[in-house]
mmCIF file of C-alpha atoms and ligand atoms in Angstrom:
data_model
loop_
_atom_site.group_PDB
_atom_site.id
_atom_site.type_symbol
_atom_site.label_atom_id
_atom_site.label_comp_id
_atom_site.label_asym_id
_atom_site.label_seq_id
_atom_site.Cartn_x
_atom_site.Cartn_y
_atom_site.Cartn_z
ATOM 1 C CA UNK A 124 -0.080 -6.433 32.101
ATOM 2 C CA UNK A 125 1.468 -3.669 34.184
ATOM 3 C CA UNK A 126 4.844 -2.194 33.338
ATOM 4 C CA UNK A 127 7.118 0.279 35.090
ATOM 5 C CA UNK A 128 8.444 3.430 33.558
ATOM 6 C CA UNK A 129 11.670 1.545 32.360
ATOM 7 C CA UNK A 130 10.163 -1.345 31.033
ATOM 8 C CA UNK A 131 10.608 -1.062 27.044
ATOM 9 C CA UNK A 132 7.428 -0.146 25.115
ATOM 10 C CA UNK A 133 6.980 -3.339 22.835
ATOM 11 C CA UNK A 134 4.921 -3.804 19.552
ATOM 12 C CA UNK A 135 4.077 -6.440 17.106
ATOM 13 C CA UNK A 136 5.520 -6.847 13.589
ATOM 14 C CA UNK A 137 3.827 -9.376 11.202
ATOM 15 C CA UNK A 138 5.453 -9.006 7.633
ATOM 16 C CA UNK A 139 6.081 -12.229 5.441
ATOM 17 C CA UNK A 140 9.600 -12.702 4.966
ATOM 18 C CA UNK A 141 8.762 -16.062 3.454
ATOM 19 C CA UNK A 142 5.769 -16.696 0.645
ATOM 20 C CA UNK A 143 4.322 -14.940 -2.217
ATOM 21 C CA UNK A 144 4.458 -11.350 -0.922
ATOM 22 C CA UNK A 145 7.703 -11.770 1.081
ATOM 23 C CA UNK A 146 9.377 -9.128 -1.669
ATOM 24 C CA UNK A 147 7.176 -6.170 -0.905
ATOM 25 C CA UNK A 148 6.742 -7.288 2.666
ATOM 26 C CA UNK A 149 10.321 -7.529 3.945
ATOM 27 C CA UNK A 150 10.627 -3.433 2.584
ATOM 28 C CA UNK A 151 7.817 -2.972 4.603
ATOM 29 C CA UNK A 152 9.559 -4.551 7.551
ATOM 30 C CA UNK A 153 12.716 -2.872 6.972
ATOM 31 C CA UNK A 154 10.591 0.488 6.833
ATOM 32 C CA UNK A 155 9.201 -0.339 10.027
ATOM 33 C CA UNK A 156 12.547 -0.987 11.830
ATOM 34 C CA UNK A 157 14.453 2.318 10.372
ATOM 35 C CA UNK A 158 11.317 4.248 12.437
ATOM 36 C CA UNK A 159 11.855 2.379 15.294
ATOM 37 C CA UNK A 160 15.567 3.032 15.305
ATOM 38 C CA UNK A 161 15.301 6.670 14.620
ATOM 39 C CA UNK A 162 12.728 6.950 17.277
ATOM 40 C CA UNK A 163 15.087 5.022 19.639
ATOM 41 C CA UNK A 164 18.145 7.181 18.663
ATOM 42 C CA UNK A 165 15.883 10.197 19.750
ATOM 43 C CA UNK A 166 15.246 8.456 23.081
ATOM 44 C CA UNK A 167 12.363 6.351 22.587
ATOM 45 C CA UNK A 168 9.016 7.096 24.164
ATOM 46 C CA UNK A 169 9.005 8.963 27.399
ATOM 47 C CA UNK A 170 12.791 7.500 27.933
ATOM 48 C CA UNK A 171 11.327 3.939 27.402
ATOM 49 C CA UNK A 172 12.566 2.043 24.208
ATOM 50 C CA UNK A 173 10.284 1.061 21.356
ATOM 51 C CA UNK A 174 11.070 -2.601 21.259
ATOM 52 C CA UNK A 175 9.685 -5.009 18.445
ATOM 53 C CA UNK A 176 8.178 -8.481 18.666
ATOM 54 C CA UNK A 177 8.736 -10.238 15.286
ATOM 55 C CA UNK A 178 7.039 -13.170 13.586
ATOM 56 C CA UNK A 179 7.199 -14.200 9.893
ATOM 57 C CA UNK A 180 3.535 -15.205 8.904
ATOM 58 C CA UNK A 181 4.602 -16.602 5.289
ATOM 59 C CA UNK A 182 2.028 -14.642 3.135
ATOM 60 C CA UNK A 183 -0.547 -17.407 4.846
ATOM 61 C CA UNK A 184 -3.768 -15.386 6.057
ATOM 62 C CA UNK A 185 -4.627 -18.338 8.585
ATOM 63 C CA UNK A 186 -0.831 -17.829 10.047
ATOM 64 C CA UNK A 187 -1.293 -13.866 10.147
ATOM 65 C CA UNK A 188 -4.341 -14.706 12.509
ATOM 66 C CA UNK A 189 -2.472 -17.362 14.741
ATOM 67 C CA UNK A 190 0.503 -15.338 15.091
ATOM 68 C CA UNK A 191 -1.578 -11.780 15.802
ATOM 69 C CA UNK A 192 -3.428 -14.041 19.047
ATOM 70 C CA UNK A 193 0.245 -15.370 19.828
ATOM 71 C CA UNK A 194 1.642 -11.424 19.945
ATOM 72 C CA UNK A 195 -1.795 -10.227 22.039
ATOM 73 C CA UNK A 196 -2.627 -13.274 23.995
ATOM 74 C CA UNK A 197 1.055 -14.519 25.122
ATOM 75 C CA UNK A 198 3.363 -11.547 24.472
ATOM 76 C CA UNK A 199 0.501 -9.311 26.306
ATOM 77 C CA UNK A 200 0.993 -6.755 23.207
ATOM 78 C CA UNK A 201 -1.672 -4.441 22.188
ATOM 79 C CA UNK A 202 -0.211 -2.705 18.944
ATOM 80 C CA UNK A 203 0.788 -4.633 15.727
ATOM 81 C CA UNK A 204 2.230 -2.966 12.349
ATOM 82 C CA UNK A 205 1.619 -5.396 9.572
ATOM 83 C CA UNK A 206 -0.092 -7.129 6.672
ATOM 84 C CA UNK A 207 0.242 -6.716 3.390
ATOM 85 C CA UNK A 208 -2.533 -8.383 1.460
ATOM 86 C CA UNK A 209 -6.196 -7.856 2.583
ATOM 87 C CA UNK A 210 -7.086 -11.543 2.665
ATOM 88 C CA UNK A 211 -4.080 -11.099 5.814
ATOM 89 C CA UNK A 212 -5.905 -7.919 7.406
ATOM 90 C CA UNK A 213 -9.317 -9.263 7.123
ATOM 91 C CA UNK A 214 -8.134 -12.716 9.046
ATOM 92 C CA UNK A 215 -6.431 -10.707 11.612
ATOM 93 C CA UNK A 216 -9.355 -7.953 12.125
ATOM 94 C CA UNK A 217 -11.378 -10.498 14.423
ATOM 95 C CA UNK A 218 -8.676 -11.458 16.676
ATOM 96 C CA UNK A 219 -7.928 -7.844 17.006
ATOM 97 C CA UNK A 220 -11.671 -6.680 18.008
ATOM 98 C CA UNK A 221 -11.922 -9.389 20.350
ATOM 99 C CA UNK A 222 -8.819 -8.491 22.144
ATOM 100 C CA UNK A 223 -9.118 -4.768 21.639
ATOM 101 C CA UNK A 224 -5.894 -4.668 20.117
ATOM 102 C CA UNK A 225 -4.331 -2.255 17.349
ATOM 103 C CA UNK A 226 -3.220 -3.123 13.861
ATOM 104 C CA UNK A 227 -1.253 -0.253 11.742
ATOM 105 C CA UNK A 228 -1.703 -1.610 8.034
ATOM 106 C CA UNK A 229 0.676 0.603 5.916
ATOM 107 C CA UNK A 230 -1.256 -1.109 2.197
ATOM 108 C CA UNK A 231 -3.258 0.183 -0.272
ATOM 109 C CA UNK A 232 -6.421 -1.780 -0.657
ATOM 110 C CA UNK A 233 -9.992 -1.999 -2.052
ATOM 111 C CA UNK A 234 -11.692 0.055 0.560
ATOM 112 C CA UNK A 235 -15.431 -0.679 1.545
ATOM 113 C CA UNK A 236 -13.681 -1.246 5.018
ATOM 114 C CA UNK A 237 -13.445 0.115 8.891
ATOM 115 C CA UNK A 238 -12.219 -1.430 11.998
ATOM 116 C CA UNK A 239 -12.025 0.720 15.075
ATOM 117 C CA UNK A 240 -8.854 -1.395 15.925
ATOM 118 C CA UNK A 241 -7.504 -0.733 12.279
ATOM 119 C CA UNK A 242 -5.557 2.476 11.183
ATOM 120 C CA UNK A 243 -5.076 2.197 7.467
ATOM 121 C CA UNK A 244 -1.824 4.541 6.090
ATOM 122 C CA UNK A 245 -2.189 2.861 2.757
ATOM 123 C CA UNK A 246 -3.939 4.403 -0.141
ATOM 124 C CA UNK A 247 -7.853 4.031 -0.173
ATOM 125 C CA UNK A 248 -9.866 3.758 -3.749
ATOM 126 C CA UNK A 249 -10.374 7.476 -3.787
ATOM 127 C CA UNK A 250 -6.672 8.159 -3.375
ATOM 128 C CA UNK A 251 -5.284 5.939 -6.530
ATOM 129 C CA UNK A 252 -8.021 4.457 -8.342
ATOM 130 C CA UNK A 253 -10.002 7.531 -9.315
ATOM 131 C CA UNK A 254 -6.809 8.916 -10.293
ATOM 132 C CA UNK A 255 -5.586 6.261 -12.370
ATOM 133 C CA UNK A 256 -9.055 5.620 -13.927
ATOM 134 C CA UNK A 257 -8.994 9.319 -15.011
ATOM 135 C CA UNK A 258 -5.406 9.456 -16.171
ATOM 136 C CA UNK A 259 -5.509 6.285 -18.345
ATOM 137 C CA UNK A 260 -9.357 6.731 -20.065
ATOM 138 C CA UNK A 261 -7.908 10.480 -20.630
ATOM 139 C CA UNK A 262 -4.490 9.616 -22.145
ATOM 140 C CA UNK A 263 -4.978 5.978 -23.710
ATOM 141 C CA UNK A 264 -8.819 5.327 -24.344
ATOM 142 C CA UNK A 265 -11.488 3.635 -22.392
ATOM 143 C CA UNK A 266 -11.158 -0.308 -23.441
ATOM 144 C CA UNK A 267 -9.678 -1.845 -20.328
ATOM 145 C CA UNK A 268 -8.644 -5.714 -19.946
ATOM 146 C CA UNK A 269 -8.339 -6.639 -16.238
ATOM 147 C CA UNK A 270 -6.137 -9.135 -14.638
ATOM 148 C CA UNK A 271 -5.796 -10.042 -10.893
ATOM 149 C CA UNK A 272 -4.634 -12.158 -8.552
ATOM 150 C CA UNK A 273 -6.976 -14.423 -7.117
ATOM 151 C CA UNK A 274 -8.106 -12.937 -3.919
ATOM 152 C CA UNK A 275 -10.342 -10.215 -2.407
ATOM 153 C CA UNK A 276 -8.252 -7.205 -3.314
ATOM 154 C CA UNK A 277 -8.429 -7.718 -7.012
ATOM 155 C CA UNK A 278 -11.719 -8.505 -7.121
ATOM 156 C CA UNK A 279 -13.017 -5.446 -5.538
ATOM 157 C CA UNK A 280 -10.583 -3.221 -6.995
ATOM 158 C CA UNK A 281 -11.453 -4.319 -10.329
ATOM 159 C CA UNK A 282 -15.183 -3.626 -9.243
ATOM 160 C CA UNK A 283 -14.262 0.200 -8.815
ATOM 161 C CA UNK A 284 -12.094 0.646 -11.820
ATOM 162 C CA UNK A 285 -14.940 -0.856 -13.720
ATOM 163 C CA UNK A 286 -17.204 1.687 -12.275
ATOM 164 C CA UNK A 287 -15.155 4.483 -12.909
ATOM 165 C CA UNK A 288 -14.392 3.335 -16.597
ATOM 166 C CA UNK A 289 -17.981 2.715 -17.561
ATOM 167 C CA UNK A 290 -18.615 6.104 -16.385
ATOM 168 C CA UNK A 291 -16.716 7.484 -18.989
ATOM 169 C CA UNK A 292 -18.554 5.443 -21.721
ATOM 170 C CA UNK A 293 -15.919 2.651 -21.513
ATOM 171 C CA UNK A 294 -15.768 -1.048 -22.140
ATOM 172 C CA UNK A 295 -14.142 -3.993 -19.541
ATOM 173 C CA UNK A 296 -12.824 -5.705 -22.352
ATOM 174 C CA UNK A 297 -12.241 -9.165 -19.829
ATOM 175 C CA UNK A 298 -11.510 -10.106 -16.642
ATOM 176 C CA UNK A 299 -9.329 -12.617 -15.698
ATOM 177 C CA UNK A 300 -7.840 -13.793 -12.595
ATOM 178 C CA UNK A 301 -4.530 -16.237 -11.832
ATOM 179 C CA UNK A 302 -3.724 -18.189 -8.554
ATOM 180 C CA UNK A 303 -1.327 -16.666 -6.596
ATOM 181 C CA UNK A 304 1.007 -19.211 -7.177
ATOM 182 C CA UNK A 305 0.562 -19.233 -11.140
ATOM 183 C CA UNK A 306 3.668 -20.046 -13.218
ATOM 184 C CA UNK A 307 5.242 -18.526 -15.727
ATOM 185 C CA UNK A 308 3.477 -20.214 -18.609
ATOM 186 C CA UNK A 309 0.101 -19.217 -17.086
ATOM 187 C CA UNK A 310 1.419 -15.480 -17.940
ATOM 188 C CA UNK A 311 2.429 -16.165 -21.281
ATOM 189 C CA UNK A 312 -1.180 -17.528 -21.962
ATOM 190 C CA UNK A 313 -2.918 -14.662 -20.409
ATOM 191 C CA UNK A 314 -0.434 -12.138 -22.506
ATOM 192 C CA UNK A 315 -1.990 -14.051 -25.864
ATOM 193 C CA UNK A 316 -5.582 -13.082 -24.488
ATOM 194 C CA UNK A 317 -4.722 -9.748 -24.159
ATOM 195 C CA UNK A 318 -2.829 -9.442 -27.327
ATOM 196 C CA UNK A 319 -6.007 -11.018 -29.211
ATOM 197 C CA UNK A 320 -8.074 -8.556 -27.379
ATOM 198 C CA UNK A 321 -6.156 -5.316 -28.059
ATOM 199 C CA UNK A 322 -7.671 -3.176 -25.195
ATOM 200 C CA UNK A 323 -6.002 0.456 -24.886
ATOM 201 C CA UNK A 324 -4.920 -0.364 -21.341
ATOM 202 C CA UNK A 325 -4.325 -3.267 -19.061
ATOM 203 C CA UNK A 326 -5.360 -2.741 -15.441
ATOM 204 C CA UNK A 327 -3.015 -5.168 -12.982
ATOM 205 C CA UNK A 328 -4.162 -6.076 -9.427
ATOM 206 C CA UNK A 329 -1.682 -8.919 -9.774
ATOM 207 C CA UNK A 330 0.878 -8.925 -6.608
ATOM 208 C CA UNK A 331 3.612 -10.647 -5.421
ATOM 209 C CA UNK A 332 5.606 -13.099 -7.305
ATOM 210 C CA UNK A 333 3.220 -12.891 -10.072
ATOM 211 C CA UNK A 334 3.911 -9.230 -11.036
ATOM 212 C CA UNK A 335 7.744 -10.096 -12.182
ATOM 213 C CA UNK A 336 6.151 -12.806 -14.486
ATOM 214 C CA UNK A 337 3.460 -10.653 -16.041
ATOM 215 C CA UNK A 338 5.484 -7.776 -16.786
ATOM 216 C CA UNK A 339 8.370 -9.919 -18.595
ATOM 217 C CA UNK A 340 5.673 -11.908 -20.625
ATOM 218 C CA UNK A 341 4.454 -8.973 -21.541
ATOM 219 C CA UNK A 342 7.791 -7.389 -22.846
ATOM 220 C CA UNK A 343 8.988 -10.816 -24.183
ATOM 221 C CA UNK A 344 5.581 -10.981 -26.542
ATOM 222 C CA UNK A 345 6.369 -7.389 -27.676
ATOM 223 C CA UNK A 346 3.557 -5.635 -26.236
ATOM 224 C CA UNK A 347 4.159 -2.156 -26.320
ATOM 225 C CA UNK A 348 3.972 -0.169 -23.127
ATOM 226 C CA UNK A 349 3.891 3.059 -25.124
ATOM 227 C CA UNK A 350 0.619 2.403 -27.018
ATOM 228 C CA UNK A 351 -0.708 -0.018 -24.505
ATOM 229 C CA UNK A 352 0.741 0.087 -20.861
ATOM 230 C CA UNK A 353 -0.094 -2.009 -18.144
ATOM 231 C CA UNK A 354 -1.666 0.270 -15.142
ATOM 232 C CA UNK A 355 -1.280 -0.929 -11.597
ATOM 233 C CA UNK A 356 -1.759 0.446 -7.951
ATOM 234 C CA UNK A 357 0.652 -1.893 -6.446
ATOM 235 C CA UNK A 358 3.638 -2.072 -9.006
ATOM 236 C CA UNK A 359 5.971 -0.038 -7.413
ATOM 237 C CA UNK A 360 10.197 0.152 -7.074
ATOM 238 C CA UNK A 361 10.112 -3.270 -5.274
ATOM 239 C CA UNK A 362 8.542 -5.225 -8.047
ATOM 240 C CA UNK A 363 10.297 -3.377 -10.843
ATOM 241 C CA UNK A 364 13.545 -4.266 -9.263
ATOM 242 C CA UNK A 365 12.821 -7.995 -8.774
ATOM 243 C CA UNK A 366 11.414 -8.039 -12.929
ATOM 244 C CA UNK A 367 14.347 -5.782 -13.996
ATOM 245 C CA UNK A 368 13.974 -2.223 -15.142
ATOM 246 C CA UNK A 369 13.877 -3.216 -18.673
ATOM 247 C CA UNK A 370 10.317 -4.995 -18.494
ATOM 248 C CA UNK A 371 8.677 -2.379 -16.541
ATOM 249 C CA UNK A 372 9.665 0.848 -18.123
ATOM 250 C CA UNK A 373 7.142 2.812 -19.568
ATOM 251 C CA UNK A 374 4.246 1.109 -17.692
ATOM 252 C CA UNK A 375 2.049 2.902 -14.959
ATOM 253 C CA UNK A 376 1.217 3.108 -11.289
ATOM 254 C CA UNK A 377 -0.617 5.375 -9.177
ATOM 255 C CA UNK A 378 0.505 5.803 -5.660
ATOM 256 C CA UNK A 379 0.842 8.383 -3.157
ATOM 257 C CA UNK A 380 4.769 8.068 -2.908
ATOM 258 C CA UNK A 381 7.400 7.435 -5.153
ATOM 259 C CA UNK A 382 10.981 7.281 -4.483
ATOM 260 C CA UNK A 383 11.640 9.851 -6.806
ATOM 261 C CA UNK A 384 9.341 12.225 -4.867
ATOM 262 C CA UNK A 385 10.896 15.548 -4.372
ATOM 263 C CA UNK A 386 10.691 16.763 -0.666
ATOM 264 C CA UNK A 387 13.080 17.356 1.831
ATOM 265 C CA UNK A 388 12.180 14.554 3.804
ATOM 266 C CA UNK A 389 12.040 12.253 0.972
ATOM 267 C CA UNK A 390 15.879 13.283 0.183
ATOM 268 C CA UNK A 391 16.960 12.332 3.748
ATOM 269 C CA UNK A 392 15.179 8.783 3.517
ATOM 270 C CA UNK A 393 16.831 6.688 1.065
ATOM 271 C CA UNK A 394 20.316 7.833 2.541
ATOM 272 C CA UNK A 395 19.222 6.735 6.013
ATOM 273 C CA UNK A 396 17.786 3.520 4.729
ATOM 274 C CA UNK A 397 21.129 2.918 3.151
ATOM 275 C CA UNK A 398 23.435 3.292 6.037
ATOM 276 C CA UNK A 399 21.086 1.599 8.607
ATOM 277 C CA UNK A 400 19.974 -1.646 5.990
ATOM 278 C CA UNK A 401 23.102 -1.576 3.184
ATOM 279 C CA UNK A 402 23.864 0.115 0.018
ATOM 280 C CA UNK A 403 21.435 -1.589 -2.373
ATOM 281 C CA UNK A 404 18.183 -0.428 -0.371
ATOM 282 C CA UNK A 405 15.420 1.455 -2.327
ATOM 283 C CA UNK A 406 12.259 2.686 -1.310
ATOM 284 C CA UNK A 407 8.372 2.518 -2.170
ATOM 285 C CA UNK A 408 4.910 3.169 -1.306
ATOM 286 C CA UNK A 409 4.667 0.288 0.961
ATOM 287 C CA UNK A 410 7.975 1.266 2.821
ATOM 288 C CA UNK A 411 6.996 4.761 3.135
ATOM 289 C CA UNK A 412 3.752 4.242 4.779
ATOM 290 C CA UNK A 413 5.306 1.238 7.189
ATOM 291 C CA UNK A 414 7.804 4.000 8.023
ATOM 292 C CA UNK A 415 5.452 7.124 8.629
ATOM 293 C CA UNK A 416 2.834 5.149 10.490
ATOM 294 C CA UNK A 417 5.177 4.209 13.268
ATOM 295 C CA UNK A 418 6.849 7.635 13.689
ATOM 296 C CA UNK A 419 2.334 8.656 13.794
ATOM 297 C CA UNK A 420 2.232 5.925 16.430
ATOM 298 C CA UNK A 421 5.605 7.251 18.218
ATOM 299 C CA UNK A 422 3.979 10.810 18.635
ATOM 300 C CA UNK A 423 0.907 9.724 19.722
ATOM 301 C CA UNK A 424 2.357 7.333 22.618
ATOM 302 C CA UNK A 425 4.185 10.188 23.510
ATOM 303 C CA UNK A 426 0.799 12.178 24.190
ATOM 304 C CA UNK A 427 -0.878 9.195 25.615
ATOM 305 C CA UNK A 428 -0.267 6.417 27.642
ATOM 306 C CA UNK A 429 1.699 3.913 25.516
ATOM 307 C CA UNK A 430 0.316 0.491 27.145
ATOM 308 C CA UNK A 431 -3.338 1.818 26.741
ATOM 309 C CA UNK A 432 -5.081 0.834 23.619
ATOM 310 C CA UNK A 433 -8.214 3.274 24.556
ATOM 311 C CA UNK A 434 -5.648 6.090 25.636
ATOM 312 C CA UNK A 435 -3.828 5.479 21.763
ATOM 313 C CA UNK A 436 -7.108 5.428 20.200
ATOM 314 C CA UNK A 437 -8.110 9.015 21.361
ATOM 315 C CA UNK A 438 -4.575 10.230 20.404
ATOM 316 C CA UNK A 439 -4.069 9.066 16.902
ATOM 317 C CA UNK A 440 -6.945 10.050 15.072
ATOM 318 C CA UNK A 441 -6.315 13.851 14.045
ATOM 319 C CA UNK A 442 -2.564 13.394 14.347
ATOM 320 C CA UNK A 443 0.107 14.534 11.801
ATOM 321 C CA UNK A 444 3.315 13.919 10.420
ATOM 322 C CA UNK A 445 6.109 15.428 7.723
ATOM 323 C CA UNK A 446 6.223 12.103 5.874
ATOM 324 C CA UNK A 447 8.475 11.687 2.814
ATOM 325 C CA UNK A 448 5.612 12.057 0.511
ATOM 326 C CA UNK A 449 4.589 15.073 2.331
ATOM 327 C CA UNK A 450 2.296 16.081 5.438
ATOM 328 C CA UNK A 451 -0.002 13.361 6.018
ATOM 329 C CA UNK A 452 -2.886 12.969 8.845
ATOM 330 C CA UNK A 453 -5.114 10.144 10.187
ATOM 331 C CA UNK A 454 -8.395 11.305 9.631
ATOM 332 C CA UNK A 455 -10.902 11.306 13.053
ATOM 333 C CA UNK A 456 -13.994 9.662 11.292
ATOM 334 C CA UNK A 457 -12.676 6.633 9.509
ATOM 335 C CA UNK A 458 -8.918 6.003 10.730
ATOM 336 C CA UNK A 459 -7.674 6.115 6.954
ATOM 337 C CA UNK A 460 -4.920 8.657 6.086
ATOM 338 C CA UNK A 461 -5.015 11.843 4.390
ATOM 339 C CA UNK A 462 -2.618 11.452 1.284
ATOM 340 C CA UNK A 463 -1.044 12.717 -1.744
ATOM 341 C CA UNK A 464 -1.981 10.787 -5.088
ATOM 342 C CA UNK A 465 0.444 10.647 -7.718
ATOM 343 C CA UNK A 466 0.698 9.330 -11.375
ATOM 344 C CA UNK A 467 4.443 7.691 -11.656
ATOM 345 C CA UNK A 468 5.734 5.851 -15.223
ATOM 346 C CA UNK A 469 8.624 3.316 -14.801
ATOM 347 C CA UNK A 470 12.007 4.816 -16.506
ATOM 348 C CA UNK A 471 15.116 3.126 -17.519
ATOM 349 C CA UNK A 472 16.735 3.084 -14.418
ATOM 350 C CA UNK A 473 13.702 1.830 -12.375
ATOM 351 C CA UNK A 474 12.622 4.710 -10.986
ATOM 352 C CA UNK A 475 9.261 6.586 -11.494
ATOM 353 C CA UNK A 476 9.130 9.869 -13.497
ATOM 354 C CA UNK A 477 5.966 11.479 -11.775
ATOM 355 C CA UNK A 478 3.317 12.413 -14.217
ATOM 356 C CA UNK A 479 0.748 13.970 -12.271
ATOM 357 C CA UNK A 480 0.503 14.580 -8.666
ATOM 358 C CA UNK A 481 -2.070 15.960 -6.779
ATOM 359 C CA UNK A 482 -1.534 20.019 -5.180
ATOM 360 C CA UNK A 483 -2.972 18.967 -2.093
ATOM 361 C CA UNK A 484 -3.518 16.134 0.275
ATOM 362 C CA UNK A 485 -6.467 14.095 -0.190
ATOM 363 C CA UNK A 486 -9.117 13.091 2.462
ATOM 364 C CA UNK A 487 -9.695 9.260 2.504
ATOM 365 C CA UNK A 488 -13.311 8.320 1.288
ATOM 366 C CA UNK A 489 -12.788 4.365 1.937
ATOM 367 C CA UNK A 490 -16.538 3.949 0.899
ATOM 368 C CA UNK A 491 -16.303 6.108 -2.002
ATOM 369 C CA UNK A 492 -19.221 7.862 -0.977
ATOM 370 C CA UNK A 493 -18.568 10.320 -3.651
ATOM 371 C CA UNK A 494 -16.669 8.508 -6.562
ATOM 372 C CA UNK A 495 -17.176 9.800 -9.881
ATOM 373 C CA UNK A 496 -14.683 10.887 -11.915
ATOM 374 C CA UNK A 497 -15.605 14.454 -12.317
ATOM 375 C CA UNK A 498 -16.206 14.583 -8.504
ATOM 376 C CA UNK A 499 -12.606 13.988 -7.876
ATOM 377 C CA UNK A 500 -10.574 15.681 -10.783
ATOM 378 C CA UNK A 501 -12.219 18.577 -8.943
ATOM 379 C CA UNK A 502 -11.080 17.585 -5.562
ATOM 380 C CA UNK A 503 -7.955 15.915 -6.338
ATOM 381 C CA UNK A 504 -6.546 19.024 -8.475
ATOM 382 C CA UNK A 505 -4.385 16.382 -10.385
ATOM 383 C CA UNK A 506 -1.578 18.459 -12.065
ATOM 384 C CA UNK A 507 0.877 17.495 -14.987
ATOM 385 C CA UNK A 508 4.773 17.580 -13.944
ATOM 386 C CA UNK A 509 5.276 17.035 -17.661
HETATM 387 C C1 ACM B 770 -3.604 -5.813 -1.044
HETATM 388 O O1 ACM B 770 -4.105 -6.579 -1.177
HETATM 389 N N1 ACM B 770 -4.292 -4.509 -0.346
HETATM 390 C C2 ACM B 770 -2.536 -5.399 -1.663
#
């Protein structure tokens, strides 16, 4: 398709507004739109408006694939922002590679993947799992009970966490998966199993609607996060609000961004979100990645031909942006992002108190080529905030 200098630059957006992961994906949609609005207010891409074509994939991997193909083939779009669950990203990749389109993926994931057609702006395991394993085994002990939703991210993430805990001489007490559509009674039964096993901590890779059910069942069974917390990579401000802060308080998450991060750029983010999208808006790690990746894209588009994928593939690697979490950079070698690991604990107001944070941003190592805890405790330089 040819375009004139006045045509809008169009990108696609695939975040679910319905289905099990709609709460977090709605926040990613808002993060994307906030960046697009800011870019257009500042003159767009070389004077052209950045326009978004959006569909609702309903949290269903097959629909992500169908809608990605529709965006590319029917709408002539070459860049898509989208996907939360790894199963949805994996469904889309063959379509991207076949048509040479790009996906900007703003979600933490299990690593062990590279596609020339994907830019990964959420945390890789060496930027969240390694730090979480190190923190939890140091503070709570090495007996871990693993619970996850039944799909690829939890399986792979638990495998990585097992290796890291075993390396400390620890023990995987149990590993349990529940369907994405599990009901509250399933979580009540699971919590009884946890109570009986009495691990040092729980590692949860439950996502979506199940997250609130797990934490509520845990609190209502009188399990005490001060002695035996749930540790997670996914439970962030959006899920905490959904379950209610009283159920989340005291539990721990490892992520490169929390709304409570104190940077000048982050101090401006929440007021901007609330001004444009309503006074109830809050931020989280997935919203932040969805936001800064569009700014990275716009910067690349201004230096490149915004309609040409090969030109963007040359412009995006190595690009940097002052994100709310701190300055981020797309790695030249692996298309993942240099990010700043942090450990947070939910407080009574539903925000995260930051317990430790890396002094420097950490280079993504999606294949965990260097994966021992010792390697990373030196290289991440996690530093206590308390
Ligand atoms: C995920 O499935 N990457 C959270």
